[in-house]
Coordinates of C-alpha atoms in Angstrom, one line a residue:
Chain A
X1409 CA 0.0 0.0 0.0
X1410 CA 2.9 2.3 0.7
X1411 CA 4.2 1.8 -2.8
X1412 CA 0.7 2.6 -4.2
X1413 CA 0.4 5.7 -2.1
X1414 CA 3.9 6.8 -3.1
X1415 CA 3.3 6.6 -6.8
X1416 CA -0.2 8.0 -6.5
X1417 CA 1.3 11.1 -4.8
X1418 CA 3.9 11.3 -7.5
X1419 CA 1.1 11.2 -10.0
X1420 CA -0.7 14.0 -8.2
X1421 CA 2.4 16.1 -8.2
X1422 CA 3.0 15.7 -11.9
X1423 CA -0.6 16.4 -12.8
X1424 CA -0.6 19.4 -10.6
X1425 CA 2.2 21.1 -12.4
X1426 CA 1.9 19.8 -15.9
X1427 CA -1.0 21.6 -17.5
X1428 CA -0.4 22.6 -21.1
X1429 CA -3.3 24.6 -22.2
X1430 CA -2.6 26.5 -25.4
X1431 CA -5.5 25.8 -27.6
X1432 CA -5.1 26.0 -31.4
X1433 CA -5.4 23.1 -33.8
X1434 CA -6.9 21.2 -30.9
X1435 CA -9.6 22.8 -28.8
X1436 CA -9.3 23.8 -25.1
X1437 CA -9.8 21.0 -22.6
X1438 CA -10.1 21.4 -18.9
X1439 CA -7.2 19.9 -17.0
X1440 CA -9.3 17.0 -15.6
X1441 CA -11.1 16.3 -18.9
X1442 CA -10.8 12.8 -20.1
X1443 CA -9.6 12.4 -23.7
X1444 CA -10.5 9.1 -25.4
X1445 CA -9.0 7.7 -28.6
X1446 CA -10.6 4.5 -29.9
X1447 CA -10.6 2.5 -33.1
X1448 CA -10.2 -0.9 -34.6
X1449 CA -7.3 -2.6 -36.4
X1450 CA -8.2 -5.0 -39.3
X1451 CA -6.1 -7.5 -41.2
X1452 CA -5.8 -7.5 -45.0
X1453 CA -9.1 -9.5 -45.3
X1454 CA -10.8 -6.9 -43.1
X1455 CA -11.0 -9.3 -40.2
X1456 CA -10.3 -8.0 -36.7
X1457 CA -6.7 -8.1 -35.4
X1458 CA -7.0 -9.4 -31.9
X1459 CA -4.3 -9.4 -29.1
X1460 CA -2.0 -6.9 -30.9
X1461 CA 0.1 -4.4 -29.0
X1462 CA -1.0 -0.8 -29.7
X1463 CA 1.2 2.1 -28.7
X1464 CA -0.1 5.7 -28.5
X1465 CA 2.4 8.5 -28.6
X1466 CA 1.9 12.2 -27.9
X1467 CA 4.8 14.3 -28.9
X1468 CA 5.5 18.0 -29.0
X1469 CA 5.8 17.9 -32.8
X1470 CA 4.1 16.0 -35.5
X1471 CA 5.4 12.5 -35.9
X1472 CA 7.0 13.0 -39.2
X1473 CA 10.8 13.0 -39.6
X1474 CA 13.1 12.1 -42.4
X1475 CA 15.5 9.5 -41.0
X1476 CA 17.7 9.5 -44.0
X1477 CA 19.1 12.9 -42.9
X1478 CA 22.7 12.9 -41.6
X1479 CA 22.3 15.8 -39.3
X1480 CA 20.0 15.8 -36.3
X1481 CA 20.1 18.2 -33.4
X1482 CA 21.0 16.1 -30.4
X1483 CA 17.4 16.5 -29.1
X1484 CA 16.1 15.0 -32.3
X1485 CA 18.1 11.8 -32.1
X1486 CA 15.8 10.2 -29.7
X1487 CA 12.8 11.7 -31.5
X1488 CA 13.8 9.9 -34.6
X1489 CA 13.7 6.6 -32.6
X1490 CA 10.6 7.4 -30.7
X1491 CA 8.3 9.0 -33.3
X1492 CA 9.8 7.4 -36.3
X1493 CA 11.1 4.0 -35.3
X1494 CA 12.7 1.9 -38.0
X1495 CA 10.8 -1.0 -36.5
X1496 CA 8.5 -0.2 -33.7
X1497 CA 10.0 -2.7 -31.2
X1498 CA 13.5 -2.1 -32.2
X1499 CA 16.3 0.3 -31.1
X1500 CA 16.8 0.5 -27.4
X1501 CA 13.2 -0.5 -26.9
X1502 CA 10.4 1.7 -25.8
X1503 CA 11.4 1.3 -22.2
X1504 CA 14.6 3.2 -22.6
X1505 CA 13.1 5.7 -24.9
X1506 CA 10.4 6.5 -22.5
X1507 CA 12.8 8.2 -20.1
X1508 CA 13.5 10.8 -22.6
X1509 CA 11.8 14.2 -22.5
X1510 CA 8.9 15.4 -24.7
X1511 CA 6.9 12.2 -24.9
X1512 CA 3.7 10.8 -23.6
X1513 CA 3.3 7.1 -24.4
X1514 CA 0.7 4.4 -23.5
X1515 CA 0.3 0.8 -24.5
X1516 CA -2.9 -1.3 -24.8
X1517 CA -3.7 -4.6 -26.4
X1518 CA -6.6 -5.0 -28.9
X1519 CA -9.7 -6.9 -27.9
X1520 CA -11.1 -9.9 -29.8
X1521 CA -12.8 -7.6 -32.3
X1522 CA -9.6 -5.7 -32.9
X1523 CA -10.8 -2.7 -31.0
X1524 CA -8.7 -0.5 -28.8
X1525 CA -9.3 2.4 -26.5
X1526 CA -6.9 4.9 -24.9
X1527 CA -7.9 7.3 -22.2
X1528 CA -5.8 10.1 -20.7
X1529 CA -6.2 13.3 -18.7
X1530 CA -6.1 16.4 -20.9
X1531 CA -3.3 17.9 -18.8
X1532 CA -1.2 14.8 -19.4
X1533 CA -0.9 15.7 -23.1
X1534 CA 1.5 18.0 -24.8
X1535 CA 0.7 20.5 -27.5
X1536 CA 2.8 21.6 -30.4
X1537 CA 3.6 25.3 -31.3
X1538 CA 0.2 25.5 -33.1
X1539 CA -1.7 24.2 -30.1
X1540 CA -2.3 20.8 -31.6
X1541 CA -2.3 17.6 -29.6
X1542 CA -0.5 15.2 -32.0
X1543 CA -1.2 11.5 -31.6
X1544 CA 0.7 8.7 -33.3
X1545 CA -0.7 5.2 -33.0
X1546 CA 1.5 2.3 -33.8
X1547 CA 0.1 -1.3 -34.2
X1548 CA 3.2 -3.0 -32.7
X1549 CA 1.9 -6.4 -33.8
X1550 CA 3.0 -9.1 -31.5
X1551 CA 5.7 -7.0 -30.0
X1552 CA 8.6 -8.4 -32.0
X1553 CA 8.8 -6.2 -35.0
X1554 CA 5.8 -7.7 -36.7
X1555 CA 4.4 -4.3 -37.0
X1556 CA 1.4 -3.5 -39.0
X1557 CA 0.4 0.1 -39.1
X1558 CA 1.2 3.7 -37.9
X1559 CA -1.5 6.3 -37.9
X1560 CA -0.9 10.0 -37.2
X1561 CA -3.7 12.5 -36.4
X1562 CA -4.5 15.7 -34.4
X1563 CA -7.1 15.5 -31.6
X1564 CA -10.1 17.6 -32.5
X1565 CA -12.5 16.5 -29.7
X1566 CA -12.5 14.9 -26.3
X1567 CA -13.6 11.7 -27.9
X1568 CA -11.9 10.6 -31.1
X1569 CA -13.3 7.5 -32.8
X1570 CA -11.1 6.6 -35.7
X1571 CA -12.1 4.8 -38.9
X1572 CA -11.1 1.2 -39.0
X1573 CA -7.4 0.9 -39.7
X1574 CA -6.5 -1.6 -42.3
X1575 CA -3.5 -3.8 -42.6
X1576 CA -0.9 -1.9 -44.7
X1577 CA 0.2 -3.6 -47.9
X1578 CA 2.3 -2.4 -50.9
X1579 CA 2.1 -5.7 -52.9
X1580 CA 5.8 -5.5 -53.4
X1581 CA 7.6 -8.4 -55.2
X1582 CA 11.2 -9.3 -54.2
X1583 CA 13.8 -10.8 -56.5
X1584 CA 17.4 -11.7 -55.9
X1585 CA 19.8 -10.9 -58.8
X1586 CA 23.4 -11.8 -59.1
X1587 CA 24.7 -8.5 -57.9
X1588 CA 21.6 -6.8 -56.5
X1589 CA 18.4 -7.3 -54.6
X1590 CA 15.3 -5.9 -56.4
X1591 CA 11.8 -4.9 -55.4
X1592 CA 9.0 -3.8 -57.7
X1593 CA 5.4 -2.8 -56.9
X1594 CA 2.5 -1.1 -58.5
X1595 CA 2.1 2.6 -57.6
X1596 CA -1.0 3.0 -55.5
X1597 CA -3.7 5.3 -56.8
X1598 CA -4.1 7.5 -53.7
X1599 CA -2.2 10.6 -52.9
X1600 CA 1.3 9.5 -51.9
X1601 CA 4.3 11.6 -50.6
X1602 CA 7.1 9.0 -50.5
X1603 CA 8.1 5.5 -49.4
X1604 CA 10.6 4.4 -47.0
X1605 CA 12.1 0.9 -47.0
X1606 CA 13.8 -0.3 -43.8
X1607 CA 16.0 -3.3 -43.4
X1608 CA 17.3 -5.0 -40.3
X1609 CA 19.1 -8.2 -39.2
X1610 CA 16.2 -10.6 -38.6
X1611 CA 18.0 -12.1 -35.6
X1612 CA 18.6 -9.0 -33.5
X1613 CA 16.8 -6.3 -35.5
X1614 CA 19.9 -4.2 -35.7
X1615 CA 19.3 -1.6 -38.4
X1616 CA 21.1 -2.4 -41.7
X1617 CA 19.8 0.1 -44.2
X1618 CA 17.0 2.5 -45.1
X1619 CA 16.0 3.8 -48.5
X1620 CA 13.7 6.7 -49.2
X1621 CA 11.9 6.8 -52.5
X1622 CA 9.7 9.4 -54.1
X1623 CA 6.1 8.7 -54.8
X1624 CA 6.8 8.3 -58.5
X1625 CA 9.1 5.3 -58.0
X1626 CA 7.9 1.8 -58.3
X1627 CA 11.2 -0.2 -57.9
X1628 CA 14.2 -0.4 -55.7
X1629 CA 17.6 -1.9 -56.4
X1630 CA 20.3 -2.4 -53.8
X1631 CA 23.8 -3.9 -54.0
X1632 CA 23.9 -7.3 -52.3
X1633 CA 27.1 -6.6 -50.3
X1634 CA 25.2 -4.1 -48.0
X1635 CA 23.6 -7.2 -46.5
X1636 CA 25.4 -10.1 -44.9
X1637 CA 24.6 -13.6 -46.1
X1638 CA 21.8 -13.8 -43.6
X1639 CA 18.1 -13.4 -42.9
X1640 CA 17.0 -9.8 -43.4
X1641 CA 13.8 -8.3 -42.1
X1642 CA 12.2 -5.5 -44.0
X1643 CA 9.1 -3.3 -44.0
X1644 CA 7.9 -0.4 -46.0
X1645 CA 6.4 2.8 -44.5
X1646 CA 4.1 4.5 -47.0
X1647 CA 3.4 8.2 -46.5
X1648 CA 0.2 9.8 -47.7
X1649 CA -0.7 13.5 -47.8
X1650 CA -3.0 14.2 -45.0
X1651 CA -4.4 17.3 -43.2
X1652 CA -2.7 20.3 -44.7
X1653 CA 0.6 18.8 -45.6
X1654 CA 0.9 16.7 -42.5
X1655 CA 1.1 13.1 -43.3
X1656 CA -0.5 9.8 -42.6
X1657 CA 1.6 6.7 -43.0
X1658 CA 1.1 3.0 -42.8
X1659 CA 3.8 0.4 -42.1
X1660 CA 3.6 -2.9 -43.9
X1661 CA 4.0 -6.1 -41.9
X1662 CA 7.6 -7.0 -41.8
X1663 CA 8.9 -9.8 -44.0
X1664 CA 12.0 -11.8 -43.8
X1665 CA 14.1 -13.0 -46.8
X1666 CA 17.3 -14.9 -47.0
X1667 CA 20.0 -14.2 -49.6
X1668 CA 20.8 -17.5 -51.3
X1669 CA 24.0 -16.4 -53.2
X1670 CA 25.8 -13.8 -51.1
X1671 CA 28.0 -11.2 -52.6
X1672 CA 31.3 -10.6 -50.7
X1673 CA 31.7 -7.5 -48.6
X1674 CA 35.3 -6.6 -49.5
X1675 CA 35.6 -4.4 -46.4
X1676 CA 34.8 -7.3 -44.0
X1677 CA 37.4 -7.6 -41.3
X1678 CA 39.6 -4.8 -42.6
X1679 CA 41.0 -2.2 -40.1
X1680 CA 40.4 1.5 -40.3
X1681 CA 41.8 4.6 -38.8
X1682 CA 40.3 8.0 -38.2
X1683 CA 41.3 11.5 -37.4
X1684 CA 42.1 11.9 -33.6
X1685 CA 41.6 8.2 -32.9
X1686 CA 44.7 6.4 -31.9
X1687 CA 43.5 2.8 -31.8
X1688 CA 42.8 0.7 -34.8
X1689 CA 39.1 0.8 -35.6
X1690 CA 37.4 -2.6 -36.0
X1691 CA 33.8 -1.5 -35.6
X1692 CA 33.4 -0.3 -39.2
X1693 CA 34.0 -3.7 -40.7
X1694 CA 33.0 -6.3 -38.2
X1695 CA 29.6 -7.1 -39.7
X1696 CA 28.0 -6.0 -36.5
X1697 CA 25.5 -3.2 -36.9
X1698 CA 24.8 -2.5 -33.3
X1699 CA 28.3 -1.5 -32.0
X1700 CA 28.4 1.1 -29.2
X1701 CA 29.0 4.6 -30.6
X1702 CA 32.2 6.5 -30.0
X1703 CA 33.0 8.7 -33.0
X1704 CA 31.3 11.7 -31.4
X1705 CA 34.0 11.7 -28.7
X1706 CA 36.9 12.3 -31.2
X1707 CA 36.0 15.1 -33.7
X1708 CA 36.9 12.9 -36.6
X1709 CA 36.3 14.3 -40.1
X1710 CA 38.0 11.5 -42.1
X1711 CA 38.2 7.7 -42.0
X1712 CA 40.6 5.5 -43.9
X1713 CA 39.9 1.9 -44.5
X1714 CA 42.9 -0.3 -45.3
X1715 CA 42.1 -3.1 -47.7
X1716 CA 45.7 -4.3 -47.6
X1717 CA 45.8 -5.2 -51.3
X1718 CA 44.7 -3.8 -54.6
X1719 CA 41.0 -4.5 -54.6
X1720 CA 38.6 -4.0 -57.5
X1721 CA 35.8 -1.9 -56.3
X1722 CA 32.4 -1.3 -57.8
X1723 CA 30.5 0.5 -55.1
X1724 CA 31.0 1.8 -51.5
X1725 CA 28.2 1.9 -49.0
X1726 CA 28.0 3.8 -45.7
X1727 CA 25.7 2.7 -43.0
X1728 CA 24.1 5.0 -40.4
X1729 CA 26.2 8.0 -41.0
X1730 CA 25.4 11.0 -38.8
X1731 CA 27.2 14.3 -38.5
X1732 CA 27.7 16.2 -35.3
X1733 CA 27.3 19.6 -37.0
X1734 CA 25.8 21.0 -40.2
X1735 CA 29.0 22.5 -41.6
X1736 CA 28.7 20.3 -44.7
X1737 CA 26.3 17.6 -46.0
X1738 CA 28.7 16.1 -48.5
X1739 CA 31.3 13.4 -48.5
X1740 CA 34.4 13.0 -50.6
X1741 CA 35.6 9.4 -51.2
X1742 CA 39.1 8.8 -52.5
X1743 CA 41.4 5.9 -53.1
X1744 CA 45.2 5.2 -52.7
X1745 CA 47.3 2.5 -54.2
X1746 CA 49.6 0.2 -52.3
X1747 CA 52.6 1.8 -53.9
X1748 CA 51.7 5.3 -52.6
X1749 CA 49.4 4.6 -49.6
X1750 CA 49.2 8.2 -48.6
X1751 CA 48.5 9.7 -52.0
X1752 CA 44.8 9.7 -52.3
X1753 CA 43.2 10.2 -55.7
X1754 CA 39.7 10.9 -56.9
X1755 CA 37.4 8.0 -57.5
X1756 CA 34.9 10.3 -59.2
X1757 CA 33.1 10.6 -55.9
X1758 CA 33.9 14.2 -54.9
X1759 CA 31.5 16.2 -52.7
X1760 CA 28.7 13.6 -53.1
X1761 CA 25.6 14.1 -51.1
X1762 CA 25.8 12.5 -47.7
X1763 CA 22.9 10.4 -46.6
X1764 CA 22.5 8.4 -43.5
X1765 CA 22.5 5.2 -45.6
X1766 CA 24.0 5.7 -49.0
X1767 CA 25.5 3.6 -51.8
X1768 CA 28.1 5.2 -54.0
X1769 CA 28.9 3.6 -57.4
X1770 CA 32.3 4.3 -58.8
X1771 CA 31.8 5.7 -62.3
X1772 CA 34.2 3.0 -63.5
X1773 CA 35.1 0.0 -61.3
X1774 CA 38.8 0.3 -60.4
X1775 CA 41.3 -1.2 -58.0
X1776 CA 42.5 0.5 -54.8
X1777 CA 44.3 -0.5 -51.6
X1778 CA 43.0 2.2 -49.3
X1779 CA 39.8 4.2 -49.2
X1780 CA 39.4 7.6 -47.5
X1781 CA 36.0 9.0 -46.7
X1782 CA 36.1 12.6 -45.6
X1783 CA 33.8 15.5 -44.9
X1784 CA 34.0 19.1 -43.6
X1785 CA 31.6 18.0 -40.9
X1786 CA 32.5 16.0 -37.8
X1787 CA 31.3 12.4 -37.7
X1788 CA 28.9 11.8 -34.9
X1789 CA 28.2 8.2 -35.9
X1790 CA 29.1 5.7 -38.5
X1791 CA 28.1 2.1 -38.0
X1792 CA 29.6 0.2 -40.9
X1793 CA 31.3 0.5 -44.3
X1794 CA 30.7 -2.2 -46.9
X1795 CA 32.2 -2.5 -50.4
X1796 CA 31.1 -4.5 -53.4
X1797 CA 33.2 -5.5 -56.3
X1798 CA 31.8 -5.9 -59.7
X1799 CA 30.1 -4.3 -62.6
X1800 CA 27.2 -2.4 -61.2
Chain B
X539 CA 2.6 21.0 -4.1
X540 CA 1.7 20.0 -0.6
X541 CA 1.1 16.5 -1.8
X542 CA 4.7 16.5 -3.1
X543 CA 6.0 17.2 0.4
X544 CA 4.0 14.6 2.2
X545 CA 5.0 11.4 0.4
X546 CA 5.4 8.3 2.3
X547 CA 7.6 5.5 0.9
X548 CA 10.0 2.8 1.7
X549 CA 12.3 4.1 -1.0
X550 CA 14.0 6.8 0.8
X551 CA 16.7 7.6 -1.7
X552 CA 14.4 7.5 -4.7
X553 CA 11.8 9.6 -2.9
X554 CA 14.3 12.4 -2.1
X555 CA 15.5 12.5 -5.7
X556 CA 12.1 12.4 -7.2
X557 CA 10.7 15.1 -4.9
X558 CA 13.6 17.2 -6.0
X559 CA 12.8 16.5 -9.5
X560 CA 9.2 17.4 -9.3
X561 CA 9.8 20.6 -7.3
X562 CA 12.3 21.6 -10.0
X563 CA 9.8 20.7 -12.7
X564 CA 7.0 22.7 -11.1
X565 CA 9.2 25.7 -10.8
X566 CA 10.0 25.7 -14.4
X567 CA 6.7 26.0 -16.1
X568 CA 8.0 26.2 -19.6
X569 CA 10.0 23.1 -19.3
X570 CA 7.6 21.3 -17.1
X571 CA 7.5 18.2 -19.3
X572 CA 11.0 18.4 -20.7
X573 CA 12.9 16.9 -17.7
X574 CA 13.5 13.2 -17.5
X575 CA 13.8 11.4 -14.2
X576 CA 17.4 10.5 -13.6
X577 CA 19.3 9.9 -10.4
X578 CA 23.0 9.3 -9.7
X579 CA 25.0 7.5 -7.0
X580 CA 28.7 7.2 -6.4
X581 CA 30.4 3.9 -7.1
X582 CA 33.2 2.9 -4.7
X583 CA 36.1 1.0 -6.1
X584 CA 39.5 -0.6 -5.3
X585 CA 42.4 -1.3 -7.5
X586 CA 43.9 -4.8 -7.6
X587 CA 47.1 -5.8 -9.5
X588 CA 48.7 -9.1 -10.4
X589 CA 52.1 -7.6 -9.5
X590 CA 50.9 -7.1 -5.9
X591 CA 48.7 -10.2 -5.4
X592 CA 48.2 -9.8 -1.7
X593 CA 47.8 -6.0 -1.4
X594 CA 45.2 -3.5 -2.3
X595 CA 44.9 0.1 -3.2
X596 CA 41.9 2.3 -2.5
X597 CA 43.6 5.6 -1.9
X598 CA 44.7 6.9 -5.3
X599 CA 42.5 9.3 -7.2
X600 CA 43.4 7.6 -10.4
X601 CA 44.3 4.1 -11.5
X602 CA 45.9 2.7 -14.6
X603 CA 44.2 -0.5 -15.6
X604 CA 45.4 -2.9 -18.3
X605 CA 48.7 -4.7 -18.7
X606 CA 52.4 -3.6 -18.8
X607 CA 55.5 -5.6 -18.9
X608 CA 56.7 -4.2 -15.5
X609 CA 53.5 -4.2 -13.5
X610 CA 51.5 -7.1 -14.9
X611 CA 47.7 -6.6 -15.1
X612 CA 45.7 -4.1 -13.1
X613 CA 41.9 -4.2 -12.7
X614 CA 39.3 -2.3 -10.7
X615 CA 36.6 -3.8 -8.5
X616 CA 33.5 -1.6 -8.3
X617 CA 31.0 -2.3 -5.6
X618 CA 27.4 -2.1 -6.6
X619 CA 26.1 1.3 -5.4
X620 CA 23.4 1.4 -2.8
X621 CA 20.9 3.0 -5.1
X622 CA 21.0 -0.1 -7.3
X623 CA 19.6 -2.1 -4.4
X624 CA 16.3 -0.6 -5.4
X625 CA 16.2 -2.8 -8.4
X626 CA 15.1 -5.6 -6.1
X627 CA 11.8 -4.0 -5.8
X628 CA 9.7 -5.2 -8.7
X629 CA 7.8 -1.9 -9.1
X630 CA 11.0 0.0 -9.3
X631 CA 12.5 -2.6 -11.7
X632 CA 9.6 -2.3 -14.1
X633 CA 10.0 1.5 -14.2
X634 CA 13.7 1.6 -14.8
X635 CA 14.6 2.6 -18.3
X636 CA 18.4 2.6 -18.1
X637 CA 21.1 1.7 -15.6
X638 CA 24.5 3.0 -16.6
X639 CA 28.0 3.0 -15.0
X640 CA 29.9 6.2 -16.0
X641 CA 33.7 6.2 -15.7
X642 CA 36.0 9.1 -16.7
X643 CA 39.3 8.5 -18.4
X644 CA 42.1 10.9 -19.4
X645 CA 42.1 9.3 -22.9
X646 CA 41.0 6.1 -24.6
X647 CA 43.8 4.6 -26.7
X648 CA 42.3 1.1 -26.4
X649 CA 39.9 -0.2 -28.9
X650 CA 36.7 0.0 -26.9
X651 CA 35.8 -3.6 -27.7
X652 CA 38.8 -4.5 -25.4
X653 CA 37.4 -2.5 -22.4
X654 CA 35.1 -4.8 -20.5
X655 CA 32.8 -4.4 -17.5
X656 CA 32.0 -7.8 -16.1
X657 CA 29.7 -8.9 -13.3
X658 CA 30.6 -10.4 -9.9
X659 CA 28.3 -12.3 -7.6
X660 CA 30.7 -12.8 -4.7
X661 CA 31.0 -10.1 -2.1
X662 CA 34.4 -8.6 -1.2
X663 CA 35.8 -6.1 1.3
X664 CA 37.7 -2.9 0.9
X665 CA 40.8 -5.0 1.5
X666 CA 40.3 -7.3 -1.4
X667 CA 43.4 -8.1 -3.6
X668 CA 44.3 -9.9 -6.8
X669 CA 44.3 -13.2 -4.9
X670 CA 41.7 -12.7 -2.2
X671 CA 38.3 -11.2 -1.5
X672 CA 39.6 -10.3 2.0
X673 CA 43.4 -10.2 2.0
X674 CA 43.6 -9.9 5.8
X675 CA 42.2 -13.4 6.5
X676 CA 42.8 -16.9 5.1
X677 CA 40.3 -18.9 3.2
X678 CA 38.8 -16.0 1.2
X679 CA 40.7 -16.4 -2.0
X680 CA 39.0 -15.8 -5.4
X681 CA 38.5 -19.0 -7.3
X682 CA 40.2 -17.2 -10.2
X683 CA 42.9 -14.7 -9.2
X684 CA 41.9 -11.3 -10.4
X685 CA 38.2 -11.7 -9.5
X686 CA 35.5 -14.3 -10.1
X687 CA 33.5 -13.1 -13.1
X688 CA 30.0 -14.4 -13.6
X689 CA 28.9 -16.2 -16.7
X690 CA 27.1 -13.1 -18.0
X691 CA 28.0 -11.2 -21.1
X692 CA 30.5 -8.4 -20.4
X693 CA 29.6 -4.9 -21.5
X694 CA 31.8 -2.7 -23.6
X695 CA 31.4 1.1 -23.4
X696 CA 30.1 3.8 -25.6
X697 CA 32.4 6.9 -25.4
X698 CA 31.4 10.5 -25.1
X699 CA 33.3 13.7 -24.4
X700 CA 33.4 14.6 -20.7
X701 CA 30.5 17.0 -20.0
X702 CA 32.8 19.7 -18.7
X703 CA 34.4 20.4 -22.1
X704 CA 37.8 19.0 -21.0
X705 CA 39.8 16.6 -23.0
X706 CA 38.7 13.7 -20.8
X707 CA 36.4 11.0 -22.1
X708 CA 33.4 9.4 -20.5
X709 CA 33.0 5.7 -20.7
X710 CA 29.3 4.7 -20.5
X711 CA 28.5 1.1 -19.7
X712 CA 24.8 0.3 -20.2
X713 CA 24.2 -2.6 -17.9
X714 CA 20.4 -2.4 -18.0
X715 CA 19.8 -5.6 -19.9
X716 CA 22.2 -7.8 -17.9
X717 CA 21.1 -6.4 -14.6
X718 CA 17.4 -6.8 -15.3
X719 CA 17.9 -10.3 -16.6
X720 CA 19.9 -11.2 -13.5
X721 CA 17.2 -9.9 -11.2
X722 CA 14.5 -11.8 -13.1
X723 CA 16.6 -15.0 -12.5
X724 CA 17.0 -14.0 -8.9
X725 CA 20.8 -13.8 -9.3
X726 CA 22.3 -11.3 -7.0
X727 CA 25.1 -9.1 -8.4
X728 CA 27.6 -7.8 -5.9
X729 CA 29.6 -5.6 -8.2
X730 CA 31.6 -5.1 -11.3
X731 CA 35.1 -5.8 -12.6
X732 CA 36.6 -3.3 -15.0
X733 CA 39.5 -4.5 -17.1
X734 CA 41.4 -3.6 -20.3
X735 CA 42.5 -6.5 -22.5
X736 CA 45.7 -6.4 -24.5
X737 CA 45.3 -6.5 -28.2
X738 CA 47.2 -5.5 -31.3
X739 CA 44.4 -3.1 -32.2
X740 CA 45.1 -1.0 -29.1
X741 CA 47.4 2.0 -29.4
X742 CA 48.2 1.4 -25.7
X743 CA 47.2 -1.5 -23.5
X744 CA 46.5 0.7 -20.5
X745 CA 43.7 3.0 -19.5
X746 CA 44.0 5.7 -16.9
X747 CA 40.7 6.2 -15.0
X748 CA 39.6 8.4 -12.2
X749 CA 38.6 6.4 -9.1
X750 CA 36.1 7.0 -6.3
X751 CA 39.0 8.7 -4.3
X752 CA 38.9 11.6 -6.8
X753 CA 37.2 14.5 -5.1
X754 CA 35.7 16.0 -8.2
X755 CA 32.9 15.0 -10.5
X756 CA 35.1 12.5 -12.4
X757 CA 34.6 9.8 -9.8
X758 CA 32.7 6.7 -11.1
X759 CA 29.0 6.8 -10.7
X760 CA 25.8 4.9 -11.5
X761 CA 23.0 6.7 -13.3
X762 CA 19.5 5.4 -13.3
X763 CA 16.7 6.8 -15.4
X764 CA 13.0 6.0 -15.1
X765 CA 10.1 5.8 -17.4
X766 CA 8.1 8.8 -16.4
X767 CA 4.8 7.4 -17.6
X768 CA 5.2 4.2 -15.6
X769 CA 6.3 5.9 -12.5
X770 CA 3.2 8.1 -12.5
X771 CA 0.7 5.4 -13.4

C-alpha cells in the first residue's frame, strides 16, 4: 500500500504542475477532462486483429521526420527513434526511450474484435507550437517487429473515434539478382508523398539500411554486399498526404528474406583509422550493426579503410552516418594504391551528397588498396562501411 | 505541491530525488515536461594488481588498468552502489529505463571492444586483492585470481566527451539488460570488474581512469533513469 500511495502522490504532483493549455489546432480542454481515442485494427481481409500491442504516442511535434538525414540536433536523435522507429519494437526498446523528454506514451492490447481504446487526462498531453495535440498510433503487432500500421492525427474533440485501420500492404515483389536485390510494386492510386524501405538483421533487429523513394518510384535496387549472407527483415512505410501537408503513414507487416547467393563484402574484417583516434578501428568492418558509438568523442572528419591489397571496387556503402554539425552535407571518397598509400586520388566521388544510408557507385570500377571517406563536418556516428566488387 | 512534500515511501533515496525533480519541474513552467527522471549515485572502487597479489589500493585518485611488462595486469573492482539495491523492488525494476555506469578517463587509446565491465556475484571487502576477496584473512581467495567473473556477457562502453568540455572521455557502460535479466533470474550481483584487454588493435594497452577517491565530478557513478509514464501510473 505504501508503494501505491507513493506513486499516487507522484502522479498528483506531476498532474498538478503539468497543464499545457494553449488551444489551437486542438480545442481547449479542462485539466481534468478525459480524452478518449478509440478505433479498430483489421487485417488485409478486413478481419479483426486481436491481441495486438498498440502504442499511443503524444509528442510536441508532429510525428514526421526524415530518418535519411545525416544531421539531427541532439534532441532529435531520440525523437527519430521514438516517433519514427525503424521497426517499432527495435532500437533501445520503448522502455529506454520513455525516459527521454517530450513524450507521452501508453500501451494497450486490442480486444477480440480488434478494437482498442486509450484514455488520458487532458493535462497529461502536450501541444505543439500551433496548439495541436499530436497523436501517433502504432500497431506493434506481437511485440517483436511484426508491426502493421502507424497512424498520425491531431485530436479535435474529447472523444476521437477513428475509422477502422486496415493492414498496410504495398504488394511488393522481391527478387534476388546476381549483384543486387530488387523490389518492384504497383504505384497506389491514392495521394502519396514517399516510401521508406527499412532493413534489419532478422536475428537482433539491428538496423542495416533504409532507402527513401519518391512517390513516383515503383522499384528499388540495392547492392547485395550491403547485407550479410543472412536473414534480413524489412518493412515499408508508405506516406500519404494528410491534413494540410501533415502526413499519414502506414507500415507494412515486416517480411523476412534470405540471400541465397551472397556477394562478398570486401571491407569485411579490414582495419580502419580516423582523425584523432589512436586505436585501430574494428567497428566499421566487423559485420555488427549495433556497436556502441564512439565517433562523437573524437571530432573525426576523415576515416581511412585499409584493404591491404589492390582490390577491384564497384560500389562503396556507408551505414548509419550522422554528423555532429551542419558544416557540410557532402562526402568525398578517394582511393590510394599500395605503392603510394598516402597519396589519395579521386574516385569520381567528390562532394557527393551524404545520406544516413548511401550507396556510391564508382563511375568505373577500379582497384584501390586504401579508401578515404572525408567531410568538412565532424562524424557523430558511422556504424559500418561495406564495399562491393563488380560491374554495377 | 503539498502532496509532493508529504510522500510516504519505503524508497528513501528514490523519494528524495524524485521530490527534488518534481519541485524543479514545477518551478520551471515552460520546461515542465522536458525533464526526464534520472538519479545518480557514487560507485566505490578498489584497484587490484597481479604484481601485488596480496595487497590492495583504494587511496589513489586515479588508476591505470590494463597490462604492462613491468606491472602485470591491473583491474578495478567496483561495488554495486546502494541506489541499485532498489532494483530488487519489482515496481522499481519495471519503471527503470536505463542503468549505466559512468567512468571518466584521461584518454582512450584502447579499442573500446577491449574494455570490459564484467559482473561479480561474490562479495568482497575494501581489503580485497588480486588473490583474495579479503586479504587480511585466510580462506577467502578468489577461485580465479583477479576476481571471479559471472557467466554473463560483459559490457563494452560507448564513449562521449566529458561533459565539462575538457579533453577527458566518459565511458558509458549500459548494464540495463544484464542487470534486469539477472534480477529476473533471482541472481544477486555484488559488483563489477573493469579490465582492459591487451590487443594488437590497441594503441596502448593501459587506460587511466579516475577512481572514487577523486574528489571532483570525475569519480565513477551509477546513473538510473526512469520511465516517467510508468512511475506516475
